[in-house]
Amino acid sequence: QHLLLTVISVAPLPMAFFLVKKTGQVVGCYGALQNDALARVNGVASEAIANVRAVQLAGAEGTETKEYEDATESYLEVIQQTLYKETALRFVSSLLNDA
């Protein structure tokens, strides 16, 4: 009887390990997407600030502002699409790890 209970309690472990690994990979991909989108926002801002004189001389403040707004909007869309999923996956992963 003890052997049967042991087998029953250990049998789901490979599936749990697999799910933890997969959720970790998905969360990692979501994190990379978020970081890339934020890096784009930072790149646009840094470039405009570094070249502020050239931007002013060219009268391109509106263009730079629009580019920054677009990058920020894109970042927020990525966050909106991934954050809830990422949070749910982290929660499931922590449940599986604690089990």
PDB file of N, CA and C in Angstrom:
ATOM      1  N   GLN A   1       0.825  -1.197   0.000  1.00  0.00           N
ATOM      2  CA  GLN A   1       0.000   0.000   0.000  1.00  0.00           C
ATOM      3  C   GLN A   1       0.869   1.261   0.000  1.00  0.00           C
ATOM      4  N   HIS A   2       1.953   1.254   0.771  1.00  0.00           N
ATOM      5  CA  HIS A   2       2.844   2.412   0.795  1.00  0.00           C
ATOM      6  C   HIS A   2       3.508   2.620  -0.563  1.00  0.00           C
ATOM      7  N   LEU A   3       3.825   1.536  -1.224  1.00  0.00           N
ATOM      8  CA  LEU A   3       4.425   1.631  -2.554  1.00  0.00           C
ATOM      9  C   LEU A   3       3.457   2.268  -3.539  1.00  0.00           C
ATOM     10  N   LEU A   4       2.203   1.889  -3.488  1.00  0.00           N
ATOM     11  CA  LEU A   4       1.185   2.455  -4.377  1.00  0.00           C
ATOM     12  C   LEU A   4       1.011   3.955  -4.123  1.00  0.00           C
ATOM     13  N   LEU A   5       0.968   4.358  -2.866  1.00  0.00           N
ATOM     14  CA  LEU A   5       0.858   5.790  -2.533  1.00  0.00           C
ATOM     15  C   LEU A   5       2.075   6.563  -3.021  1.00  0.00           C
ATOM     16  N   THR A   6       3.238   5.963  -2.888  1.00  0.00           N
ATOM     17  CA  THR A   6       4.472   6.607  -3.367  1.00  0.00           C
ATOM     18  C   THR A   6       4.424   6.803  -4.876  1.00  0.00           C
ATOM     19  N   VAL A   7       4.032   5.772  -5.586  1.00  0.00           N
ATOM     20  CA  VAL A   7       3.952   5.850  -7.046  1.00  0.00           C
ATOM     21  C   VAL A   7       2.929   6.896  -7.471  1.00  0.00           C
ATOM     22  N   ILE A   8       1.780   6.915  -6.805  1.00  0.00           N
ATOM     23  CA  ILE A   8       0.737   7.886  -7.144  1.00  0.00           C
ATOM     24  C   ILE A   8       1.212   9.316  -6.870  1.00  0.00           C
ATOM     25  N   SER A   9       1.941   9.517  -5.786  1.00  0.00           N
ATOM     26  CA  SER A   9       2.385  10.876  -5.456  1.00  0.00           C
ATOM     27  C   SER A   9       3.557  11.336  -6.321  1.00  0.00           C
ATOM     28  N   VAL A  10       4.358  10.410  -6.831  1.00  0.00           N
ATOM     29  CA  VAL A  10       5.526  10.770  -7.642  1.00  0.00           C
ATOM     30  C   VAL A  10       5.193  10.822  -9.132  1.00  0.00           C
ATOM     31  N   ALA A  11       4.170  10.134  -9.553  1.00  0.00           N
ATOM     32  CA  ALA A  11       3.829  10.043 -10.981  1.00  0.00           C
ATOM     33  C   ALA A  11       3.621  11.405 -11.653  1.00  0.00           C
ATOM     34  N   PRO A  12       2.973  12.381 -11.010  1.00  0.00           N
ATOM     35  CA  PRO A  12       2.762  13.659 -11.699  1.00  0.00           C
ATOM     36  C   PRO A  12       3.994  14.576 -11.754  1.00  0.00           C
ATOM     37  N   LEU A  13       5.052  14.218 -11.057  1.00  0.00           N
ATOM     38  CA  LEU A  13       6.216  15.105 -10.997  1.00  0.00           C
ATOM     39  C   LEU A  13       6.846  15.412 -12.361  1.00  0.00           C
ATOM     40  N   PRO A  14       7.043  14.442 -13.253  1.00  0.00           N
ATOM     41  CA  PRO A  14       7.621  14.802 -14.553  1.00  0.00           C
ATOM     42  C   PRO A  14       6.775  15.833 -15.307  1.00  0.00           C
ATOM     43  N   MET A  15       5.450  15.701 -15.245  1.00  0.00           N
ATOM     44  CA  MET A  15       4.581  16.674 -15.911  1.00  0.00           C
ATOM     45  C   MET A  15       4.704  18.042 -15.234  1.00  0.00           C
ATOM     46  N   ALA A  16       4.778  18.055 -13.917  1.00  0.00           N
ATOM     47  CA  ALA A  16       4.935  19.323 -13.195  1.00  0.00           C
ATOM     48  C   ALA A  16       6.261  19.990 -13.565  1.00  0.00           C
ATOM     49  N   PHE A  17       7.337  19.211 -13.634  1.00  0.00           N
ATOM     50  CA  PHE A  17       8.639  19.765 -14.026  1.00  0.00           C
ATOM     51  C   PHE A  17       8.589  20.327 -15.443  1.00  0.00           C
ATOM     52  N   PHE A  18       7.933  19.610 -16.325  1.00  0.00           N
ATOM     53  CA  PHE A  18       7.786  20.062 -17.706  1.00  0.00           C
ATOM     54  C   PHE A  18       7.007  21.380 -17.760  1.00  0.00           C
ATOM     55  N   LEU A  19       5.906  21.469 -17.012  1.00  0.00           N
ATOM     56  CA  LEU A  19       5.099  22.692 -17.005  1.00  0.00           C
ATOM     57  C   LEU A  19       5.874  23.876 -16.422  1.00  0.00           C
ATOM     58  N   VAL A  20       6.632  23.631 -15.373  1.00  0.00           N
ATOM     59  CA  VAL A  20       7.447  24.704 -14.786  1.00  0.00           C
ATOM     60  C   VAL A  20       8.474  25.198 -15.799  1.00  0.00           C
ATOM     61  N   LYS A  21       9.101  24.272 -16.503  1.00  0.00           N
ATOM     62  CA  LYS A  21      10.096  24.651 -17.510  1.00  0.00           C
ATOM     63  C   LYS A  21       9.447  25.453 -18.635  1.00  0.00           C
ATOM     64  N   LYS A  22       8.297  24.991 -19.117  1.00  0.00           N
ATOM     65  CA  LYS A  22       7.616  25.691 -20.215  1.00  0.00           C
ATOM     66  C   LYS A  22       7.144  27.074 -19.788  1.00  0.00           C
ATOM     67  N   THR A  23       6.553  27.186 -18.595  1.00  0.00           N
ATOM     68  CA  THR A  23       6.098  28.499 -18.141  1.00  0.00           C
ATOM     69  C   THR A  23       7.281  29.445 -17.984  1.00  0.00           C
ATOM     70  N   GLY A  24       8.396  28.923 -17.518  1.00  0.00           N
ATOM     71  CA  GLY A  24       9.603  29.753 -17.408  1.00  0.00           C
ATOM     72  C   GLY A  24      10.078  30.259 -18.762  1.00  0.00           C
ATOM     73  N   GLN A  25      10.005  29.407 -19.774  1.00  0.00           N
ATOM     74  CA  GLN A  25      10.408  29.822 -21.124  1.00  0.00           C
ATOM     75  C   GLN A  25       9.471  30.902 -21.667  1.00  0.00           C
ATOM     76  N   VAL A  26       8.178  30.718 -21.469  1.00  0.00           N
ATOM     77  CA  VAL A  26       7.204  31.700 -21.968  1.00  0.00           C
ATOM     78  C   VAL A  26       7.380  33.031 -21.244  1.00  0.00           C
ATOM     79  N   VAL A  27       7.534  32.980 -19.932  1.00  0.00           N
ATOM     80  CA  VAL A  27       7.749  34.202 -19.156  1.00  0.00           C
ATOM     81  C   VAL A  27       9.032  34.891 -19.621  1.00  0.00           C
ATOM     82  N   GLY A  28      10.058  34.113 -19.909  1.00  0.00           N
ATOM     83  CA  GLY A  28      11.301  34.686 -20.421  1.00  0.00           C
ATOM     84  C   GLY A  28      11.114  35.391 -21.754  1.00  0.00           C
ATOM     85  N   CYS A  29      10.314  34.798 -22.631  1.00  0.00           N
ATOM     86  CA  CYS A  29      10.027  35.434 -23.928  1.00  0.00           C
ATOM     87  C   CYS A  29       9.254  36.731 -23.741  1.00  0.00           C
ATOM     88  N   TYR A  30       8.273  36.696 -22.839  1.00  0.00           N
ATOM     89  CA  TYR A  30       7.503  37.920 -22.570  1.00  0.00           C
ATOM     90  C   TYR A  30       8.406  39.012 -22.005  1.00  0.00           C
ATOM     91  N   GLY A  31       9.299  38.635 -21.119  1.00  0.00           N
ATOM     92  CA  GLY A  31      10.240  39.607 -20.560  1.00  0.00           C
ATOM     93  C   GLY A  31      11.139  40.208 -21.628  1.00  0.00           C
ATOM     94  N   ALA A  32      11.586  39.372 -22.561  1.00  0.00           N
ATOM     95  CA  ALA A  32      12.432  39.872 -23.656  1.00  0.00           C
ATOM     96  C   ALA A  32      11.654  40.834 -24.547  1.00  0.00           C
ATOM     97  N   LEU A  33      10.391  40.515 -24.838  1.00  0.00           N
ATOM     98  CA  LEU A  33       9.557  41.427 -25.638  1.00  0.00           C
ATOM     99  C   LEU A  33       9.385  42.766 -24.937  1.00  0.00           C
ATOM    100  N   GLN A  34       9.135  42.719 -23.634  1.00  0.00           N
ATOM    101  CA  GLN A  34       8.961  43.954 -22.868  1.00  0.00           C
ATOM    102  C   GLN A  34      10.246  44.771 -22.854  1.00  0.00           C
ATOM    103  N   ASN A  35      11.369  44.109 -22.639  1.00  0.00           N
ATOM    104  CA  ASN A  35      12.655  44.806 -22.613  1.00  0.00           C
ATOM    105  C   ASN A  35      12.996  45.427 -23.964  1.00  0.00           C
ATOM    106  N   ASP A  36      12.725  44.708 -25.044  1.00  0.00           N
ATOM    107  CA  ASP A  36      12.997  45.243 -26.379  1.00  0.00           C
ATOM    108  C   ASP A  36      12.153  46.481 -26.662  1.00  0.00           C
ATOM    109  N   ALA A  37      10.872  46.428 -26.273  1.00  0.00           N
ATOM    110  CA  ALA A  37       9.993  47.571 -26.503  1.00  0.00           C
ATOM    111  C   ALA A  37      10.447  48.773 -25.680  1.00  0.00           C
ATOM    112  N   LEU A  38      10.849  48.540 -24.432  1.00  0.00           N
ATOM    113  CA  LEU A  38      11.324  49.640 -23.593  1.00  0.00           C
ATOM    114  C   LEU A  38      12.650  50.187 -24.105  1.00  0.00           C
ATOM    115  N   ALA A  39      13.500  49.313 -24.609  1.00  0.00           N
ATOM    116  CA  ALA A  39      14.775  49.769 -25.187  1.00  0.00           C
ATOM    117  C   ALA A  39      14.535  50.675 -26.389  1.00  0.00           C
ATOM    118  N   ARG A  40      13.505  50.368 -27.164  1.00  0.00           N
ATOM    119  CA  ARG A  40      13.155  51.226 -28.315  1.00  0.00           C
ATOM    120  C   ARG A  40      12.751  52.621 -27.838  1.00  0.00           C
ATOM    121  N   VAL A  41      11.939  52.681 -26.793  1.00  0.00           N
ATOM    122  CA  VAL A  41      11.526  53.973 -26.230  1.00  0.00           C
ATOM    123  C   VAL A  41      12.752  54.738 -25.747  1.00  0.00           C
ATOM    124  N   ASN A  42      13.607  54.056 -24.996  1.00  0.00           N
ATOM    125  CA  ASN A  42      14.815  54.707 -24.483  1.00  0.00           C
ATOM    126  C   ASN A  42      15.742  55.154 -25.608  1.00  0.00           C
ATOM    127  N   GLY A  43      15.849  54.352 -26.653  1.00  0.00           N
ATOM    128  CA  GLY A  43      16.699  54.712 -27.790  1.00  0.00           C
ATOM    129  C   GLY A  43      16.212  55.962 -28.497  1.00  0.00           C
ATOM    130  N   VAL A  44      14.911  56.048 -28.709  1.00  0.00           N
ATOM    131  CA  VAL A  44      14.340  57.228 -29.370  1.00  0.00           C
ATOM    132  C   VAL A  44      14.591  58.468 -28.522  1.00  0.00           C
ATOM    133  N   ALA A  45      14.326  58.356 -27.216  1.00  0.00           N
ATOM    134  CA  ALA A  45      14.522  59.499 -26.322  1.00  0.00           C
ATOM    135  C   ALA A  45      15.990  59.901 -26.248  1.00  0.00           C
ATOM    136  N   SER A  46      16.871  58.930 -26.095  1.00  0.00           N
ATOM    137  CA  SER A  46      18.309  59.219 -25.982  1.00  0.00           C
ATOM    138  C   SER A  46      18.847  59.874 -27.245  1.00  0.00           C
ATOM    139  N   GLU A  47      18.409  59.372 -28.388  1.00  0.00           N
ATOM    140  CA  GLU A  47      18.876  59.943 -29.655  1.00  0.00           C
ATOM    141  C   GLU A  47      18.423  61.399 -29.807  1.00  0.00           C
ATOM    142  N   ALA A  48      17.181  61.663 -29.460  1.00  0.00           N
ATOM    143  CA  ALA A  48      16.665  63.024 -29.576  1.00  0.00           C
ATOM    144  C   ALA A  48      17.381  63.967 -28.610  1.00  0.00           C
ATOM    145  N   ILE A  49      17.627  63.488 -27.393  1.00  0.00           N
ATOM    146  CA  ILE A  49      18.311  64.333 -26.403  1.00  0.00           C
ATOM    147  C   ILE A  49      19.760  64.577 -26.802  1.00  0.00           C
ATOM    148  N   ALA A  50      20.426  63.540 -27.290  1.00  0.00           N
ATOM    149  CA  ALA A  50      21.828  63.680 -27.694  1.00  0.00           C
ATOM    150  C   ALA A  50      21.980  64.635 -28.872  1.00  0.00           C
ATOM    151  N   ASN A  51      20.973  64.693 -29.722  1.00  0.00           N
ATOM    152  CA  ASN A  51      21.041  65.538 -30.916  1.00  0.00           C
ATOM    153  C   ASN A  51      20.050  66.699 -30.849  1.00  0.00           C
ATOM    154  N   VAL A  52      19.845  67.227 -29.645  1.00  0.00           N
ATOM    155  CA  VAL A  52      18.811  68.235 -29.451  1.00  0.00           C
ATOM    156  C   VAL A  52      19.042  69.471 -30.326  1.00  0.00           C
ATOM    157  N   ARG A  53      20.279  69.872 -30.494  1.00  0.00           N
ATOM    158  CA  ARG A  53      20.572  71.049 -31.326  1.00  0.00           C
ATOM    159  C   ARG A  53      20.201  70.787 -32.786  1.00  0.00           C
ATOM    160  N   ALA A  54      20.587  69.639 -33.290  1.00  0.00           N
ATOM    161  CA  ALA A  54      20.286  69.294 -34.682  1.00  0.00           C
ATOM    162  C   ALA A  54      18.776  69.176 -34.889  1.00  0.00           C
ATOM    163  N   VAL A  55      18.094  68.597 -33.915  1.00  0.00           N
ATOM    164  CA  VAL A  55      16.637  68.455 -34.006  1.00  0.00           C
ATOM    165  C   VAL A  55      15.992  69.840 -34.048  1.00  0.00           C
ATOM    166  N   GLN A  56      16.472  70.753 -33.196  1.00  0.00           N
ATOM    167  CA  GLN A  56      15.928  72.105 -33.166  1.00  0.00           C
ATOM    168  C   GLN A  56      16.218  72.853 -34.465  1.00  0.00           C
ATOM    169  N   LEU A  57      17.455  72.738 -34.947  1.00  0.00           N
ATOM    170  CA  LEU A  57      17.819  73.438 -36.182  1.00  0.00           C
ATOM    171  C   LEU A  57      17.011  72.929 -37.375  1.00  0.00           C
ATOM    172  N   ALA A  58      16.734  71.650 -37.388  1.00  0.00           N
ATOM    173  CA  ALA A  58      15.979  71.061 -38.495  1.00  0.00           C
ATOM    174  C   ALA A  58      14.469  71.261 -38.314  1.00  0.00           C
ATOM    175  N   GLY A  59      14.081  71.771 -37.163  1.00  0.00           N
ATOM    176  CA  GLY A  59      12.653  71.938 -36.897  1.00  0.00           C
ATOM    177  C   GLY A  59      11.926  70.603 -36.807  1.00  0.00           C
ATOM    178  N   ALA A  60      12.616  69.609 -36.278  1.00  0.00           N
ATOM    179  CA  ALA A  60      12.064  68.253 -36.269  1.00  0.00           C
ATOM    180  C   ALA A  60      11.522  67.839 -34.906  1.00  0.00           C
ATOM    181  N   GLU A  61      11.210  68.807 -34.060  1.00  0.00           N
ATOM    182  CA  GLU A  61      10.684  68.461 -32.739  1.00  0.00           C
ATOM    183  C   GLU A  61       9.402  67.642 -32.851  1.00  0.00           C
ATOM    184  N   GLY A  62       8.538  68.037 -33.773  1.00  0.00           N
ATOM    185  CA  GLY A  62       7.278  67.316 -33.960  1.00  0.00           C
ATOM    186  C   GLY A  62       7.497  65.879 -34.403  1.00  0.00           C
ATOM    187  N   THR A  63       8.442  65.700 -35.312  1.00  0.00           N
ATOM    188  CA  THR A  63       8.761  64.353 -35.799  1.00  0.00           C
ATOM    189  C   THR A  63       9.314  63.487 -34.678  1.00  0.00           C
ATOM    190  N   GLU A  64      10.230  64.055 -33.902  1.00  0.00           N
ATOM    191  CA  GLU A  64      10.824  63.301 -32.788  1.00  0.00           C
ATOM    192  C   GLU A  64       9.775  62.987 -31.719  1.00  0.00           C
ATOM    193  N   THR A  65       8.904  63.949 -31.455  1.00  0.00           N
ATOM    194  CA  THR A  65       7.831  63.724 -30.480  1.00  0.00           C
ATOM    195  C   THR A  65       6.916  62.609 -30.946  1.00  0.00           C
ATOM    196  N   LYS A  66       6.558  62.619 -32.221  1.00  0.00           N
ATOM    197  CA  LYS A  66       5.690  61.586 -32.784  1.00  0.00           C
ATOM    198  C   LYS A  66       6.376  60.217 -32.701  1.00  0.00           C
ATOM    199  N   GLU A  67       7.664  60.170 -33.008  1.00  0.00           N
ATOM    200  CA  GLU A  67       8.397  58.905 -32.949  1.00  0.00           C
ATOM    201  C   GLU A  67       8.431  58.373 -31.511  1.00  0.00           C
ATOM    202  N   TYR A  68       8.625  59.288 -30.557  1.00  0.00           N
ATOM    203  CA  TYR A  68       8.627  58.879 -29.141  1.00  0.00           C
ATOM    204  C   TYR A  68       7.239  58.398 -28.719  1.00  0.00           C
ATOM    205  N   GLU A  69       6.208  59.105 -29.130  1.00  0.00           N
ATOM    206  CA  GLU A  69       4.838  58.693 -28.807  1.00  0.00           C
ATOM    207  C   GLU A  69       4.523  57.318 -29.389  1.00  0.00           C
ATOM    208  N   ASP A  70       4.948  57.081 -30.631  1.00  0.00           N
ATOM    209  CA  ASP A  70       4.712  55.784 -31.268  1.00  0.00           C
ATOM    210  C   ASP A  70       5.440  54.664 -30.525  1.00  0.00           C
ATOM    211  N   ALA A  71       6.687  54.923 -30.144  1.00  0.00           N
ATOM    212  CA  ALA A  71       7.460  53.918 -29.419  1.00  0.00           C
ATOM    213  C   ALA A  71       6.838  53.644 -28.049  1.00  0.00           C
ATOM    214  N   THR A  72       6.379  54.695 -27.391  1.00  0.00           N
ATOM    215  CA  THR A  72       5.734  54.538 -26.082  1.00  0.00           C
ATOM    216  C   THR A  72       4.432  53.768 -26.220  1.00  0.00           C
ATOM    217  N   GLU A  73       3.649  54.097 -27.231  1.00  0.00           N
ATOM    218  CA  GLU A  73       2.390  53.383 -27.480  1.00  0.00           C
ATOM    219  C   GLU A  73       2.652  51.896 -27.747  1.00  0.00           C
ATOM    220  N   SER A  74       3.670  51.624 -28.537  1.00  0.00           N
ATOM    221  CA  SER A  74       4.030  50.240 -28.834  1.00  0.00           C
ATOM    222  C   SER A  74       4.440  49.500 -27.566  1.00  0.00           C
ATOM    223  N   TYR A  75       5.227  50.160 -26.722  1.00  0.00           N
ATOM    224  CA  TYR A  75       5.642  49.565 -25.451  1.00  0.00           C
ATOM    225  C   TYR A  75       4.425  49.248 -24.584  1.00  0.00           C
ATOM    226  N   LEU A  76       3.504  50.191 -24.483  1.00  0.00           N
ATOM    227  CA  LEU A  76       2.321  49.969 -23.659  1.00  0.00           C
ATOM    228  C   LEU A  76       1.454  48.828 -24.202  1.00  0.00           C
ATOM    229  N   GLU A  77       1.398  48.684 -25.511  1.00  0.00           N
ATOM    230  CA  GLU A  77       0.658  47.570 -26.110  1.00  0.00           C
ATOM    231  C   GLU A  77       1.307  46.229 -25.757  1.00  0.00           C
ATOM    232  N   VAL A  78       2.630  46.194 -25.816  1.00  0.00           N
ATOM    233  CA  VAL A  78       3.346  44.966 -25.454  1.00  0.00           C
ATOM    234  C   VAL A  78       3.077  44.624 -23.990  1.00  0.00           C
ATOM    235  N   ILE A  79       3.153  45.618 -23.119  1.00  0.00           N
ATOM    236  CA  ILE A  79       2.895  45.395 -21.696  1.00  0.00           C
ATOM    237  C   ILE A  79       1.463  44.906 -21.495  1.00  0.00           C
ATOM    238  N   GLN A  80       0.528  45.554 -22.169  1.00  0.00           N
ATOM    239  CA  GLN A  80      -0.880  45.172 -22.032  1.00  0.00           C
ATOM    240  C   GLN A  80      -1.106  43.726 -22.479  1.00  0.00           C
ATOM    241  N   GLN A  81      -0.456  43.317 -23.538  1.00  0.00           N
ATOM    242  CA  GLN A  81      -0.656  41.976 -24.080  1.00  0.00           C
ATOM    243  C   GLN A  81       0.068  40.893 -23.283  1.00  0.00           C
ATOM    244  N   THR A  82       1.127  41.257 -22.584  1.00  0.00           N
ATOM    245  CA  THR A  82       1.932  40.231 -21.930  1.00  0.00           C
ATOM    246  C   THR A  82       1.843  40.211 -20.405  1.00  0.00           C
ATOM    247  N   LEU A  83       1.543  41.323 -19.774  1.00  0.00           N
ATOM    248  CA  LEU A  83       1.661  41.403 -18.326  1.00  0.00           C
ATOM    249  C   LEU A  83       0.711  40.457 -17.597  1.00  0.00           C
ATOM    250  N   TYR A  84      -0.552  40.437 -17.977  1.00  0.00           N
ATOM    251  CA  TYR A  84      -1.500  39.557 -17.290  1.00  0.00           C
ATOM    252  C   TYR A  84      -1.147  38.085 -17.513  1.00  0.00           C
ATOM    253  N   LYS A  85      -0.774  37.768 -18.743  1.00  0.00           N
ATOM    254  CA  LYS A  85      -0.390  36.383 -19.034  1.00  0.00           C
ATOM    255  C   LYS A  85       0.856  35.994 -18.242  1.00  0.00           C
ATOM    256  N   GLU A  86       1.811  36.904 -18.209  1.00  0.00           N
ATOM    257  CA  GLU A  86       3.053  36.636 -17.487  1.00  0.00           C
ATOM    258  C   GLU A  86       2.776  36.446 -15.995  1.00  0.00           C
ATOM    259  N   THR A  87       1.930  37.281 -15.439  1.00  0.00           N
ATOM    260  CA  THR A  87       1.596  37.169 -14.020  1.00  0.00           C
ATOM    261  C   THR A  87       0.908  35.837 -13.726  1.00  0.00           C
ATOM    262  N   ALA A  88      -0.031  35.460 -14.578  1.00  0.00           N
ATOM    263  CA  ALA A  88      -0.727  34.179 -14.392  1.00  0.00           C
ATOM    264  C   ALA A  88       0.245  33.008 -14.495  1.00  0.00           C
ATOM    265  N   LEU A  89       1.146  33.066 -15.469  1.00  0.00           N
ATOM    266  CA  LEU A  89       2.117  31.988 -15.632  1.00  0.00           C
ATOM    267  C   LEU A  89       3.074  31.901 -14.438  1.00  0.00           C
ATOM    268  N   ARG A  90       3.486  33.048 -13.933  1.00  0.00           N
ATOM    269  CA  ARG A  90       4.356  33.047 -12.750  1.00  0.00           C
ATOM    270  C   ARG A  90       3.618  32.444 -11.549  1.00  0.00           C
ATOM    271  N   PHE A  91       2.333  32.773 -11.420  1.00  0.00           N
ATOM    272  CA  PHE A  91       1.537  32.229 -10.330  1.00  0.00           C
ATOM    273  C   PHE A  91       1.428  30.707 -10.444  1.00  0.00           C
ATOM    274  N   VAL A  92       1.115  30.229 -11.633  1.00  0.00           N
ATOM    275  CA  VAL A  92       1.009  28.780 -11.857  1.00  0.00           C
ATOM    276  C   VAL A  92       2.355  28.108 -11.580  1.00  0.00           C
ATOM    277  N   SER A  93       3.412  28.732 -12.048  1.00  0.00           N
ATOM    278  CA  SER A  93       4.742  28.169 -11.833  1.00  0.00           C
ATOM    279  C   SER A  93       5.067  28.097 -10.349  1.00  0.00           C
ATOM    280  N   SER A  94       4.708  29.130  -9.599  1.00  0.00           N
ATOM    281  CA  SER A  94       4.994  29.106  -8.163  1.00  0.00           C
ATOM    282  C   SER A  94       4.146  28.040  -7.462  1.00  0.00           C
ATOM    283  N   LEU A  95       2.913  27.846  -7.919  1.00  0.00           N
ATOM    284  CA  LEU A  95       2.087  26.774  -7.354  1.00  0.00           C
ATOM    285  C   LEU A  95       2.707  25.406  -7.606  1.00  0.00           C
ATOM    286  N   LEU A  96       3.198  25.217  -8.832  1.00  0.00           N
ATOM    287  CA  LEU A  96       3.815  23.934  -9.174  1.00  0.00           C
ATOM    288  C   LEU A  96       5.122  23.722  -8.408  1.00  0.00           C
ATOM    289  N   ASN A  97       5.869  24.805  -8.211  1.00  0.00           N
ATOM    290  CA  ASN A  97       7.118  24.684  -7.462  1.00  0.00           C
ATOM    291  C   ASN A  97       6.875  24.358  -6.006  1.00  0.00           C
ATOM    292  N   ASP A  98       5.796  24.912  -5.455  1.00  0.00           N
ATOM    293  CA  ASP A  98       5.487  24.693  -4.038  1.00  0.00           C
ATOM    294  C   ASP A  98       4.841  23.337  -3.792  1.00  0.00           C
ATOM    295  N   ALA A  99       4.308  22.730  -4.848  1.00  0.00           N
ATOM    296  CA  ALA A  99       3.604  21.458  -4.668  1.00  0.00           C
ATOM    297  C   ALA A  99       4.546  20.317  -4.375  1.00  0.00           C
TER     298      ALA A  99
END
